[in-house]
Short mmCIF file of C-alpha atoms and ligand atoms in Angstrom, two decimals:
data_model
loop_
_atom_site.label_atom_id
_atom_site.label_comp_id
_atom_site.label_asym_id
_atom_site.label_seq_id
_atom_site.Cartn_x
_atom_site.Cartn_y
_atom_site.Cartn_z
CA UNK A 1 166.20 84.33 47.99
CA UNK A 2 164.36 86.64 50.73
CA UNK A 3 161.67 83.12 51.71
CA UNK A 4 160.40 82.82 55.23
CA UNK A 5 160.94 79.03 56.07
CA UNK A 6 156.99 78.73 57.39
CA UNK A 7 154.08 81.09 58.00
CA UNK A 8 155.37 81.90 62.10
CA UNK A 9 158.45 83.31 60.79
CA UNK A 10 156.29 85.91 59.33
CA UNK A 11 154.90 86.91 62.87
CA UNK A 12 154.99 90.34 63.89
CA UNK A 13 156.58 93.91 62.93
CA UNK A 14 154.03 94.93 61.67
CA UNK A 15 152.96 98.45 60.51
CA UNK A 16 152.39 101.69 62.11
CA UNK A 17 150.15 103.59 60.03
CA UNK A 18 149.07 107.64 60.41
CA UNK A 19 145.54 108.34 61.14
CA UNK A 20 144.81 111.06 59.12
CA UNK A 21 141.11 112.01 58.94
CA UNK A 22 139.75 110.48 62.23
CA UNK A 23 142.15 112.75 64.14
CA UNK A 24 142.07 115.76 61.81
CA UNK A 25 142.75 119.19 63.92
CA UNK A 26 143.92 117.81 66.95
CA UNK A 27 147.31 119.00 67.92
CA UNK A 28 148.87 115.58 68.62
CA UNK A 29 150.01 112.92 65.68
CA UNK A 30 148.18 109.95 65.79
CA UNK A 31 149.49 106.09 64.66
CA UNK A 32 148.00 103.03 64.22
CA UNK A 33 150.20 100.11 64.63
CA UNK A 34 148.12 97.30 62.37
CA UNK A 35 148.52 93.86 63.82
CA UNK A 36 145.81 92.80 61.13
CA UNK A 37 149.14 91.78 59.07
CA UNK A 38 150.01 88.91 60.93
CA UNK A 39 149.40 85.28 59.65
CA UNK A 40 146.55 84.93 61.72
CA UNK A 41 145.35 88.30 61.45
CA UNK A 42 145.49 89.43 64.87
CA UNK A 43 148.54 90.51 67.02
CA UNK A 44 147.56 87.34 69.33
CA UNK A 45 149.72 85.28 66.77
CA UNK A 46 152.52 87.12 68.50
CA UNK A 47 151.62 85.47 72.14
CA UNK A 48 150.32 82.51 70.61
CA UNK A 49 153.48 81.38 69.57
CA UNK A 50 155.49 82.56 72.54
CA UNK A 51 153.43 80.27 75.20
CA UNK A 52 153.50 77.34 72.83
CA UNK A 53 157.55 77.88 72.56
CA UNK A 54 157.62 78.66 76.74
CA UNK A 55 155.47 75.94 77.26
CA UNK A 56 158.19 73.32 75.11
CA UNK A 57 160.79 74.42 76.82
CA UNK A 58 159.60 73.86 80.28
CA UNK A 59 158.11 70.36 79.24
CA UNK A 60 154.40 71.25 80.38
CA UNK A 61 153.88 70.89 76.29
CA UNK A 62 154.87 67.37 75.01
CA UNK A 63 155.30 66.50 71.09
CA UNK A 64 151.79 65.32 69.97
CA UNK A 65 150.23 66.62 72.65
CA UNK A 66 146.48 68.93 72.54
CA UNK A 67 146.57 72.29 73.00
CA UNK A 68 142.76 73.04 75.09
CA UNK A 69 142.26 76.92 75.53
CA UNK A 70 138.91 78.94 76.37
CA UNK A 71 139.50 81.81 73.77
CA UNK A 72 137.38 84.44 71.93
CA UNK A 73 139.03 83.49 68.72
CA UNK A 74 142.51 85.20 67.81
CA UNK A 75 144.44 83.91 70.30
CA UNK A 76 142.83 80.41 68.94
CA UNK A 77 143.80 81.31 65.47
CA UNK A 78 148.03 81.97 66.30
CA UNK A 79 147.14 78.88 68.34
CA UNK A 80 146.13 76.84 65.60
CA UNK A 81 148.25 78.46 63.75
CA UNK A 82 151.10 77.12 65.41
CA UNK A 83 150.18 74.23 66.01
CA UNK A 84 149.76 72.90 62.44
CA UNK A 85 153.29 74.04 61.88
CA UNK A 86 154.26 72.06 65.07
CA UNK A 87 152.49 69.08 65.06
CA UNK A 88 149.72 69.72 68.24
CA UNK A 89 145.92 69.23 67.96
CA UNK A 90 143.76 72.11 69.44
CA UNK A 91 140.61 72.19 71.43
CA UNK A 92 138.92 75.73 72.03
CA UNK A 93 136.14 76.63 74.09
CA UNK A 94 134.88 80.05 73.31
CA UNK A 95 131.42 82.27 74.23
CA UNK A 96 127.87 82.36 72.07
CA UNK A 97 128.85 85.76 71.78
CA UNK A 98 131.55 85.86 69.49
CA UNK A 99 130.82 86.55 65.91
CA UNK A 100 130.26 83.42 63.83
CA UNK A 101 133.14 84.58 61.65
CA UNK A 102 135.61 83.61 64.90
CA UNK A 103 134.86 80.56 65.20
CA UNK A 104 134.38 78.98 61.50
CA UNK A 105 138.21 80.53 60.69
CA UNK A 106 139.22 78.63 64.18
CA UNK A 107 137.69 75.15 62.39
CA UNK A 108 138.99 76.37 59.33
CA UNK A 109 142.57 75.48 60.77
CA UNK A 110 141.28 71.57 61.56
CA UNK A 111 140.40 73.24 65.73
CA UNK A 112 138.07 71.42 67.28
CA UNK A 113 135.50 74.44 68.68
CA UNK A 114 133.71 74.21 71.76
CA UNK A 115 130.89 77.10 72.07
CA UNK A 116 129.65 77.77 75.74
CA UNK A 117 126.92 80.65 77.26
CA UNK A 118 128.66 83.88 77.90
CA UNK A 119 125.93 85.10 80.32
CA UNK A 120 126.95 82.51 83.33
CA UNK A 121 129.73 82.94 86.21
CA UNK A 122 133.56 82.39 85.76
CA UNK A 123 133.11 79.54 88.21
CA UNK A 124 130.33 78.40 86.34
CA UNK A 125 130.95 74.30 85.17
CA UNK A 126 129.31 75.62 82.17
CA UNK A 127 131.64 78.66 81.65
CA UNK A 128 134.72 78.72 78.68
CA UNK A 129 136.61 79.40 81.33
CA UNK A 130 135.27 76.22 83.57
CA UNK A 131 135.04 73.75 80.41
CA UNK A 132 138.59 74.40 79.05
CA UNK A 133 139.89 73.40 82.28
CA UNK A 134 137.62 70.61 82.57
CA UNK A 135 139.30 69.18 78.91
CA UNK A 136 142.24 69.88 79.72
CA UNK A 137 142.22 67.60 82.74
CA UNK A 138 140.14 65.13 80.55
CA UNK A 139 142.07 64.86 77.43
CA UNK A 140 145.74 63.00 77.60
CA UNK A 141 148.82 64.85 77.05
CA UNK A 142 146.63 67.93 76.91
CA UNK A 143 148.20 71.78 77.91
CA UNK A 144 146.18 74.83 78.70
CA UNK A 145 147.81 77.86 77.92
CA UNK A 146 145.67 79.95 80.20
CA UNK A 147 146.46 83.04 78.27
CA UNK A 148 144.98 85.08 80.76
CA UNK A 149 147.83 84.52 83.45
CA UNK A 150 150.37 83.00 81.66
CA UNK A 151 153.30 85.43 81.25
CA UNK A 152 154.24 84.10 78.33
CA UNK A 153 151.90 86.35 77.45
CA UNK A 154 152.62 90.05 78.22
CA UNK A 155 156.35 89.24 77.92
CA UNK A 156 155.12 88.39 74.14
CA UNK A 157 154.24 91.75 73.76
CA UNK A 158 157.48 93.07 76.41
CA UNK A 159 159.74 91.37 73.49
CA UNK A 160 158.13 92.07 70.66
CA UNK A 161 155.21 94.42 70.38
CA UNK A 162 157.24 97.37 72.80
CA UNK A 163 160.61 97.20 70.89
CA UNK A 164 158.80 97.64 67.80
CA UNK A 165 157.06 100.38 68.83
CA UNK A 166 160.11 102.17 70.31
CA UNK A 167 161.70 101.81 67.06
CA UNK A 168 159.01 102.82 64.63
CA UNK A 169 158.30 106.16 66.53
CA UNK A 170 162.20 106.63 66.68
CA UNK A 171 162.13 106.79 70.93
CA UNK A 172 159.70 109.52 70.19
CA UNK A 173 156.07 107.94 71.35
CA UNK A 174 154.50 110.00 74.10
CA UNK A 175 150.67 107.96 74.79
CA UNK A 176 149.69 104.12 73.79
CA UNK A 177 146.36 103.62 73.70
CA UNK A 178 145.51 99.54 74.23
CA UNK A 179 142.06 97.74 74.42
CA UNK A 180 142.71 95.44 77.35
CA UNK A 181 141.18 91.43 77.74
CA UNK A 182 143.69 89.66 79.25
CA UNK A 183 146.09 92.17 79.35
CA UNK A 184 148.73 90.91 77.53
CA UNK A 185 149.03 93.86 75.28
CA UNK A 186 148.98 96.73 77.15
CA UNK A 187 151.13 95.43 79.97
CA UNK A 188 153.88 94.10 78.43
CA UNK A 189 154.20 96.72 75.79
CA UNK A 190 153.64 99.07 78.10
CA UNK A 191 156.04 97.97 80.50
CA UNK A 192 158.72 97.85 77.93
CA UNK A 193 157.97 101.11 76.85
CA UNK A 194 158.11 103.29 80.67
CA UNK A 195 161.15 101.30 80.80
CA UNK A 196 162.43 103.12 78.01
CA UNK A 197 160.49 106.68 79.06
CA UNK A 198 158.61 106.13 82.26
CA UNK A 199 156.90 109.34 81.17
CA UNK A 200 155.20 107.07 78.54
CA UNK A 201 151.23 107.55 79.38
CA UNK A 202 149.94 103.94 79.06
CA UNK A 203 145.86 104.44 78.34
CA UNK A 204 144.01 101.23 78.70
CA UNK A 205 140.58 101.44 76.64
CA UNK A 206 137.82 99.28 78.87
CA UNK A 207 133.95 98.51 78.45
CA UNK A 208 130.87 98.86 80.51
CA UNK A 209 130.50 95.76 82.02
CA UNK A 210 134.03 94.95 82.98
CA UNK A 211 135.87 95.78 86.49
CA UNK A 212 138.96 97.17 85.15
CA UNK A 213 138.30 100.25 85.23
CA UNK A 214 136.49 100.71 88.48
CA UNK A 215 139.46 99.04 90.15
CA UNK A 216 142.02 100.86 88.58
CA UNK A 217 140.78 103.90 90.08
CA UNK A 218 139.54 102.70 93.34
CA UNK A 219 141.21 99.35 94.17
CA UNK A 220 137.72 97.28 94.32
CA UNK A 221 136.57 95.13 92.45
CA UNK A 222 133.18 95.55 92.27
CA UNK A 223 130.99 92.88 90.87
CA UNK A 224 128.18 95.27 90.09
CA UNK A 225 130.01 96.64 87.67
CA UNK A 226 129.75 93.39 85.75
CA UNK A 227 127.20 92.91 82.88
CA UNK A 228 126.91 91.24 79.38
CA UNK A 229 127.96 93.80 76.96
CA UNK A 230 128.56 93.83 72.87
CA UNK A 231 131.85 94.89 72.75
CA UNK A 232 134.45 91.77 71.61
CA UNK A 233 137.60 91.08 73.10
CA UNK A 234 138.27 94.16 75.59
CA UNK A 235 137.00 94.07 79.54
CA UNK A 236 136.55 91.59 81.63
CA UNK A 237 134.53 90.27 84.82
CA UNK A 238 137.46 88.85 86.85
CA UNK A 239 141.16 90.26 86.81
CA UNK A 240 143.64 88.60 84.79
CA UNK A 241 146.98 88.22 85.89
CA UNK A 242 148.52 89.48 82.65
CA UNK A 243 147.08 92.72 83.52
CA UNK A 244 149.68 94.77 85.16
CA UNK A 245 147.47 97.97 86.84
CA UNK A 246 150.80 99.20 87.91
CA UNK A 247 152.39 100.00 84.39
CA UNK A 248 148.32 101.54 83.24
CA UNK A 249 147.62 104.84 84.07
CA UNK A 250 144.40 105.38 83.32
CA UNK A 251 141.41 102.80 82.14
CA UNK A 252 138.61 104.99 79.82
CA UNK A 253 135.60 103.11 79.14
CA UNK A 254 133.64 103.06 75.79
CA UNK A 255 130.16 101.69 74.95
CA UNK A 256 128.91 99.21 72.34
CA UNK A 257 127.49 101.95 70.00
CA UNK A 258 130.25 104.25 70.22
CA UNK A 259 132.75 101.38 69.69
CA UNK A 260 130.77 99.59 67.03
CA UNK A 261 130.31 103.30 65.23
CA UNK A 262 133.73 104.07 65.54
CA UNK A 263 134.46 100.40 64.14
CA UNK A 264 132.93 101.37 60.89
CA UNK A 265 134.35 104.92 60.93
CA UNK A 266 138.16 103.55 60.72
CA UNK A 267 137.40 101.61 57.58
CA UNK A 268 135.20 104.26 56.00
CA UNK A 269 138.10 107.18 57.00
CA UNK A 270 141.30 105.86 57.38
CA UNK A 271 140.60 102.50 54.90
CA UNK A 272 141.96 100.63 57.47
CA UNK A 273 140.00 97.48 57.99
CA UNK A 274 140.40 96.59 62.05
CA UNK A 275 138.28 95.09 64.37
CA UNK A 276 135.64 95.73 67.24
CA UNK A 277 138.53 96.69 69.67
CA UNK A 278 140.08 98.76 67.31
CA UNK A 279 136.59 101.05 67.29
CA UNK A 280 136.80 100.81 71.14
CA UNK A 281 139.92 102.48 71.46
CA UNK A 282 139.51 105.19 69.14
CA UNK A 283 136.00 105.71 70.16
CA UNK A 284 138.46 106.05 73.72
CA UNK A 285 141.04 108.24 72.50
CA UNK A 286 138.40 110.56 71.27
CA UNK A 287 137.12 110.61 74.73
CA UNK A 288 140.52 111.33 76.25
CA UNK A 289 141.56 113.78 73.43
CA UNK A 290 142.18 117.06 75.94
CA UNK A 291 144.91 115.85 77.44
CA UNK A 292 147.22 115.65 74.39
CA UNK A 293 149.22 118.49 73.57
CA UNK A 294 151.36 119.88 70.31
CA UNK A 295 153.97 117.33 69.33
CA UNK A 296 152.92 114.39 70.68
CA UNK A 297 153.01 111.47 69.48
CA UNK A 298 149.93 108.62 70.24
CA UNK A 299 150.07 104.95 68.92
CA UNK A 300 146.70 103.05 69.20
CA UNK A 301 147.06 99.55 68.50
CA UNK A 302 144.33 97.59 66.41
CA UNK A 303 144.17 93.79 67.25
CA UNK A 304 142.33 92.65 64.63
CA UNK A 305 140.56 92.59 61.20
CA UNK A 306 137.69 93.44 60.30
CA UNK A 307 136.41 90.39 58.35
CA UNK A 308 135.60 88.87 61.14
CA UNK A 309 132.90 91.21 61.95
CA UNK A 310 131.57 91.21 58.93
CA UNK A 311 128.32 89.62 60.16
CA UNK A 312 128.19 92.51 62.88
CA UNK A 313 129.83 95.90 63.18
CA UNK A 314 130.14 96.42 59.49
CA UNK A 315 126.35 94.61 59.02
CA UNK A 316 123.72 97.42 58.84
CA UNK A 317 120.54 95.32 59.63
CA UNK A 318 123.07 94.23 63.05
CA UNK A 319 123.36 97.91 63.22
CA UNK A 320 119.85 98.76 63.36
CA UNK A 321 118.74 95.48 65.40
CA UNK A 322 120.69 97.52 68.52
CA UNK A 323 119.80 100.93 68.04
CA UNK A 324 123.17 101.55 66.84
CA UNK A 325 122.76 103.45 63.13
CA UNK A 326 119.24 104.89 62.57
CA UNK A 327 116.31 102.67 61.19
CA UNK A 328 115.62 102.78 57.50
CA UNK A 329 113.00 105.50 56.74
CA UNK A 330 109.48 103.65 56.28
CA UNK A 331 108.60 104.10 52.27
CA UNK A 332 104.94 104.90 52.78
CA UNK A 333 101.89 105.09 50.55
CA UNK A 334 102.21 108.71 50.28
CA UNK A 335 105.64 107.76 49.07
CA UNK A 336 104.88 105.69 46.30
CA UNK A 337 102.87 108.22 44.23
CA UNK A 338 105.65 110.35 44.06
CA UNK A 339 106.18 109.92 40.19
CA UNK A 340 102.21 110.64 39.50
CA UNK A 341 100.75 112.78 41.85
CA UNK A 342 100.60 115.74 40.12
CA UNK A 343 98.32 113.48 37.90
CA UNK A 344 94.39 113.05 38.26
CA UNK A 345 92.97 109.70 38.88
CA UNK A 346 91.57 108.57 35.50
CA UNK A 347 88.05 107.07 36.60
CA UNK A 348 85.20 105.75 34.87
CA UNK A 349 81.18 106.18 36.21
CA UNK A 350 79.61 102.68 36.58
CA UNK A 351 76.91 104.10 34.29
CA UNK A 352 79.41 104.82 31.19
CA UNK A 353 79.72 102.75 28.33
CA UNK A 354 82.11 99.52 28.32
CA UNK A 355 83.77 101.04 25.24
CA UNK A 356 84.74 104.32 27.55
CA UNK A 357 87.24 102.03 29.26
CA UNK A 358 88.64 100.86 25.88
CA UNK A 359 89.00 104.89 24.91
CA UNK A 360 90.49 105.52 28.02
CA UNK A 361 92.83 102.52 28.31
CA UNK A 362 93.97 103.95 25.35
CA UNK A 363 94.19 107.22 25.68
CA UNK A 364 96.03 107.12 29.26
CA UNK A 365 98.12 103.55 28.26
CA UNK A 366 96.81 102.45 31.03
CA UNK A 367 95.77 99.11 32.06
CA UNK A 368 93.44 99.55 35.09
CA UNK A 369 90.44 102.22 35.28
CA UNK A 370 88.48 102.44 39.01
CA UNK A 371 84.99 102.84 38.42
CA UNK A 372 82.89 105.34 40.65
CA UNK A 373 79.28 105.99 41.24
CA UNK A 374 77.17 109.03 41.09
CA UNK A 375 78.25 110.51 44.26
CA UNK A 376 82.14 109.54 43.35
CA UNK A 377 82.24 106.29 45.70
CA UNK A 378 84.47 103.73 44.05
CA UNK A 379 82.52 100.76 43.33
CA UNK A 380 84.56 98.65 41.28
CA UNK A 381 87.56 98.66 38.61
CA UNK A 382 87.98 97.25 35.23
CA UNK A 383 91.70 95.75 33.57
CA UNK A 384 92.45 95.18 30.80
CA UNK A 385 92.15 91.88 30.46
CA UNK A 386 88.97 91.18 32.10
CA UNK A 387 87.60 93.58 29.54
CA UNK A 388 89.38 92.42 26.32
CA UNK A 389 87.59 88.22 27.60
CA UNK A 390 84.33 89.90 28.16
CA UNK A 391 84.25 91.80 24.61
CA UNK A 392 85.68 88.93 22.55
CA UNK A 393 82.65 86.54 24.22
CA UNK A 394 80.60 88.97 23.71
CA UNK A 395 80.86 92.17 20.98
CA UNK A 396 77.64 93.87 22.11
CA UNK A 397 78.57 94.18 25.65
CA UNK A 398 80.41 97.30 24.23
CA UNK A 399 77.54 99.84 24.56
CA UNK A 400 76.45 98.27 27.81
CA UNK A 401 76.87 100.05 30.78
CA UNK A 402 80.54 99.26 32.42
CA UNK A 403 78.69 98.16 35.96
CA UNK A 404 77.82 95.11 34.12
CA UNK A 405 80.79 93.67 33.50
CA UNK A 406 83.28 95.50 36.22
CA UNK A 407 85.03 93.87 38.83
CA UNK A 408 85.21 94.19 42.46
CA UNK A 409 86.40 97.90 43.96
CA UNK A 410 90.07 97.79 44.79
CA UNK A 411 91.27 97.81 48.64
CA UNK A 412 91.69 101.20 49.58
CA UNK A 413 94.70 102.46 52.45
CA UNK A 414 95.75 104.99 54.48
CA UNK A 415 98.65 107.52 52.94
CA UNK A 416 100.98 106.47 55.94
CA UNK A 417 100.58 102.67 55.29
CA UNK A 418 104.25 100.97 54.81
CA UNK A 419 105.23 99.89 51.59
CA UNK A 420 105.40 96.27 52.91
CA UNK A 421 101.42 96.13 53.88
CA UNK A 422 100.95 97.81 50.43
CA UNK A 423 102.36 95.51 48.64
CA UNK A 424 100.94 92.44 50.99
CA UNK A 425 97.90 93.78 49.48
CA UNK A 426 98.71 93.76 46.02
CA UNK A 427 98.96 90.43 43.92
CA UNK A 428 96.95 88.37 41.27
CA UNK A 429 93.63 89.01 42.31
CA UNK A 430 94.29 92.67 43.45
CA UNK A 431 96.35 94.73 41.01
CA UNK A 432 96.62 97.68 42.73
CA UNK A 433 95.60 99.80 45.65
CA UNK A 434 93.61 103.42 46.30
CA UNK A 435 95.08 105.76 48.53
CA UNK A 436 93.95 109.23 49.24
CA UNK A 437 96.57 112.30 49.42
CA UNK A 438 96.54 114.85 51.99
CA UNK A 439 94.70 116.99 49.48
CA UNK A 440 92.07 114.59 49.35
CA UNK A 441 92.99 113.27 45.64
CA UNK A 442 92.70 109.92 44.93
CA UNK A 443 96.18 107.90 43.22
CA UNK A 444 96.74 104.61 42.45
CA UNK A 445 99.44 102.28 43.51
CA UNK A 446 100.51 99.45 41.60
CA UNK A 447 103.42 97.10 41.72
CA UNK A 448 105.23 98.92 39.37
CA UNK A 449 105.81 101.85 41.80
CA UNK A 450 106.51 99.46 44.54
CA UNK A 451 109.30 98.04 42.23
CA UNK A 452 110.95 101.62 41.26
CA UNK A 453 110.58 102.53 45.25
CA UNK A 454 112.84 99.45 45.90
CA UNK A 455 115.54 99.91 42.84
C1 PLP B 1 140.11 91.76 69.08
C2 PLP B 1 140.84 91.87 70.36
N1 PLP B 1 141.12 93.07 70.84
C3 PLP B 1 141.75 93.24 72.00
C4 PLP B 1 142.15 92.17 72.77
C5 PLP B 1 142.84 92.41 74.08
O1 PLP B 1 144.19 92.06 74.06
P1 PLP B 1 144.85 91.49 75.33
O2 PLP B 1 144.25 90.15 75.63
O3 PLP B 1 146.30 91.38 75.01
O4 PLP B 1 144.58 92.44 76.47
C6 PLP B 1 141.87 90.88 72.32
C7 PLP B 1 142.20 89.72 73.13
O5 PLP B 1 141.67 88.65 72.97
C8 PLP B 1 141.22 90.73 71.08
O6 PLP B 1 140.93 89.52 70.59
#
């Protein structure tokens, strides 16, 4: 029987997929290699594990013993992961920032989640950083992984993530292109791979708001460049020690929009459902396109899926909130008398007869007449219901001038009013609104066309 003997066996080689639309024309081959396939869905299973088993065999993790990290949510999830199989309890502190998503599949897995402000200091006591620490000095036979300079963690990625790589592309990769947070990734697959070729190009894909980057290229780290920013798991505002500027040779930055458009574009083209960072560094390889020539070969690697954006990159109203996909057209008055406005308002003069409206009602199948005056102002409106009550009380009223039993004018507005103060206009005591066209012709609105604008 081919069985894996529990979920961690089933960590890692994983994928490497052709891009084939997002890339089309260029004269390079592009690959995605698709950590979403691992257990926890995110190639931090693959360091997860590693630091637990490092962290056993040096003794600094005990049997029984709490596992108390400040993490953005995948490197929770191998954590939890891995813990279940091996008997720990977990403790997480992670940012308000992180999608909602994160966090439930972290308490999903029995963690215990710990959500701190993502717009305060390292240092901060309040930081994830600062309160992970704090619990793991509070909490017995507790050990902090500290993924962010814990070795464990790039040599993860030296072991596993690099060989892999080498393999899949048959010794043939020329360019990896790596969203970098702690560093993890890039360094220790891209260490393994100049080891192999140190012609390898090793392209780390950064935010604004994060100093790597800036000191990359000019050895400072410069806290102005430090802001909040959108982008999930990539950049940071201190410098790990799992990030290894000696093995990266270059650091391109990508905004929120182009990394949250570029999110949606990989599922939409390639049908490849990734994550935030995923959009960042193809947004980045786009950017760094001119430098890659016939026959060569670039692996990106996505960390994540995209289900755990769900609320976010791939949420339209999200979207629009930031300015990042265009606002829905307003539906407007003018909009809503689409379907009729080739057609004349059918009116009745306050001085015609009562049985005019039946005729008309009729005639037209409609239910609602406006009633005008002499010199065409609209002083009133008749439905049908208000007339069929006033003829059954009284027969006679039938010859009787329609002023006498009409009811109030209806509201009139503006051709560029939005369908939502239209219809906030329009209920049970108003059936329907006047608006004027830019021909000057009077239309109608009622909730009918409000409802076919919608369908
Ligand atoms: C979605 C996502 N992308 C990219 C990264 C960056 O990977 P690394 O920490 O290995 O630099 C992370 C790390 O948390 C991540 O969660």
């Amino acid at each position: 029987m081919k069985v894996y003997n529990n979920i961690l066996e089933t960590i890692g080689n994983t994928p490497l997929v052709k891009v084939n639309n997002m890339c089309k024309g260029w004269p390079c081959e592009v690959y995605v290699k698709v950590e979403t396939t691992n257990p926890g869905n995110s190639i931090k299973d693959r360091m997860a594990l590693k630091m637990i088993e490092d962290a056993e065999k040096s003794g600094a993790l005990k049997p029984g013993g709490t596992i108390v990290e400040g993490t953005s949510g995948n490197t929770g999830m191998g954590l939890a992961i891995a813990a279940i199989i091996k008997g720990y309890k977990c403790v997480f502190t992670t940012t308000d920032k992180q999608s909602k998503e994160k966090v439930d599949a972290l308490k999903a897995f029995g963690a215990e989640v710990i959500v701190c402000p993502t717009d305060v200091e390292p240092e901060d006591p309040r930081s994830y950083y600062s309160v992970s620490s704090r619990l793991a000095d509070e909490i017995p036979n507790a050990w902090k992984p500290n993924q962010y300079d814990n070795p464990s963690n790039a040599t993860a990625h030296y072991e596993q993530t690099g060989p892999e790589l080498w393999e899949q592309t048959d010794g043939q990769i020329t360019h990896l292109v790596v969203g970098a947070g702690t560093g993890g990734t890039i360094s220790g697959t891209g260490r393994f791979l100049k080891e192999q070729n140190p012609d390898i190009k090793i392209i780390g894909i950064d935010t604004y708001g994060s100093v790597f980057k800036k000191f990359k290229d000019t050895g400072e780290f410069d806290k102005s460049e430090i802001y909040p920013y959108i982008t999930e798991g990539i950049g940071e505002d201190f410098l790990p020690a799992n990030v290894n500027f000696d093995v990266i040779d270059h650091f391109e930055k990508v905004t929120d929009k182009d990394a949250a458009i570029y999110t949606r574009r990989i599922a939409r083209e390639e049908a490849i459902f990734a994550g935030n960072s995923a959009g960042s560094a193809m947004a980045g390889l786009e950017q760094v396109k001119s430098q890659f020539k016939k026959g060569d070969k670039v692996v990106v690697i996505f960390h994540d899926h995209g289900t755990r954006y769900l609320g976010k990159m791939f949420n339209d109203d999200w979207m629009r909130d930031r300015g990042f996909i265009e606002p829905t057209p307003i539906i407007t008055a003018l909009d809503l008398i689409r379907s009729h406005e080739h057609l004349p308002l059918v009116t009745l003069n306050e001085n015609d007869e009562a049985s005019a409206a039946l005729d008309k009602m009729d005639k037209y199948n409609i239910s609602l007449i406006p009633i005008v005056n002499d010199s065409g102002a609209f002083t009133g409106a008749i439905e049908d219901k208000h007339l069929y009550s006033e003829l059954f009380r009284n027969s006679d009223l039938k010859s009787s001038p329609i002023k006498s039993i009409m009811q109030g004018p209806l509201p009139v507005v503006h051709f560029n009013t939005g369908i939502k103060d239209v219809s906030e206009q329009i209920g049970k005591e108003t059936p329907a609104v006047l608006v004027m066209d830019l021909g000057g012709n009077w239309h109608i609105i009622n909730q009918f066309d409000i409802i076919q604008s919608v369908e």
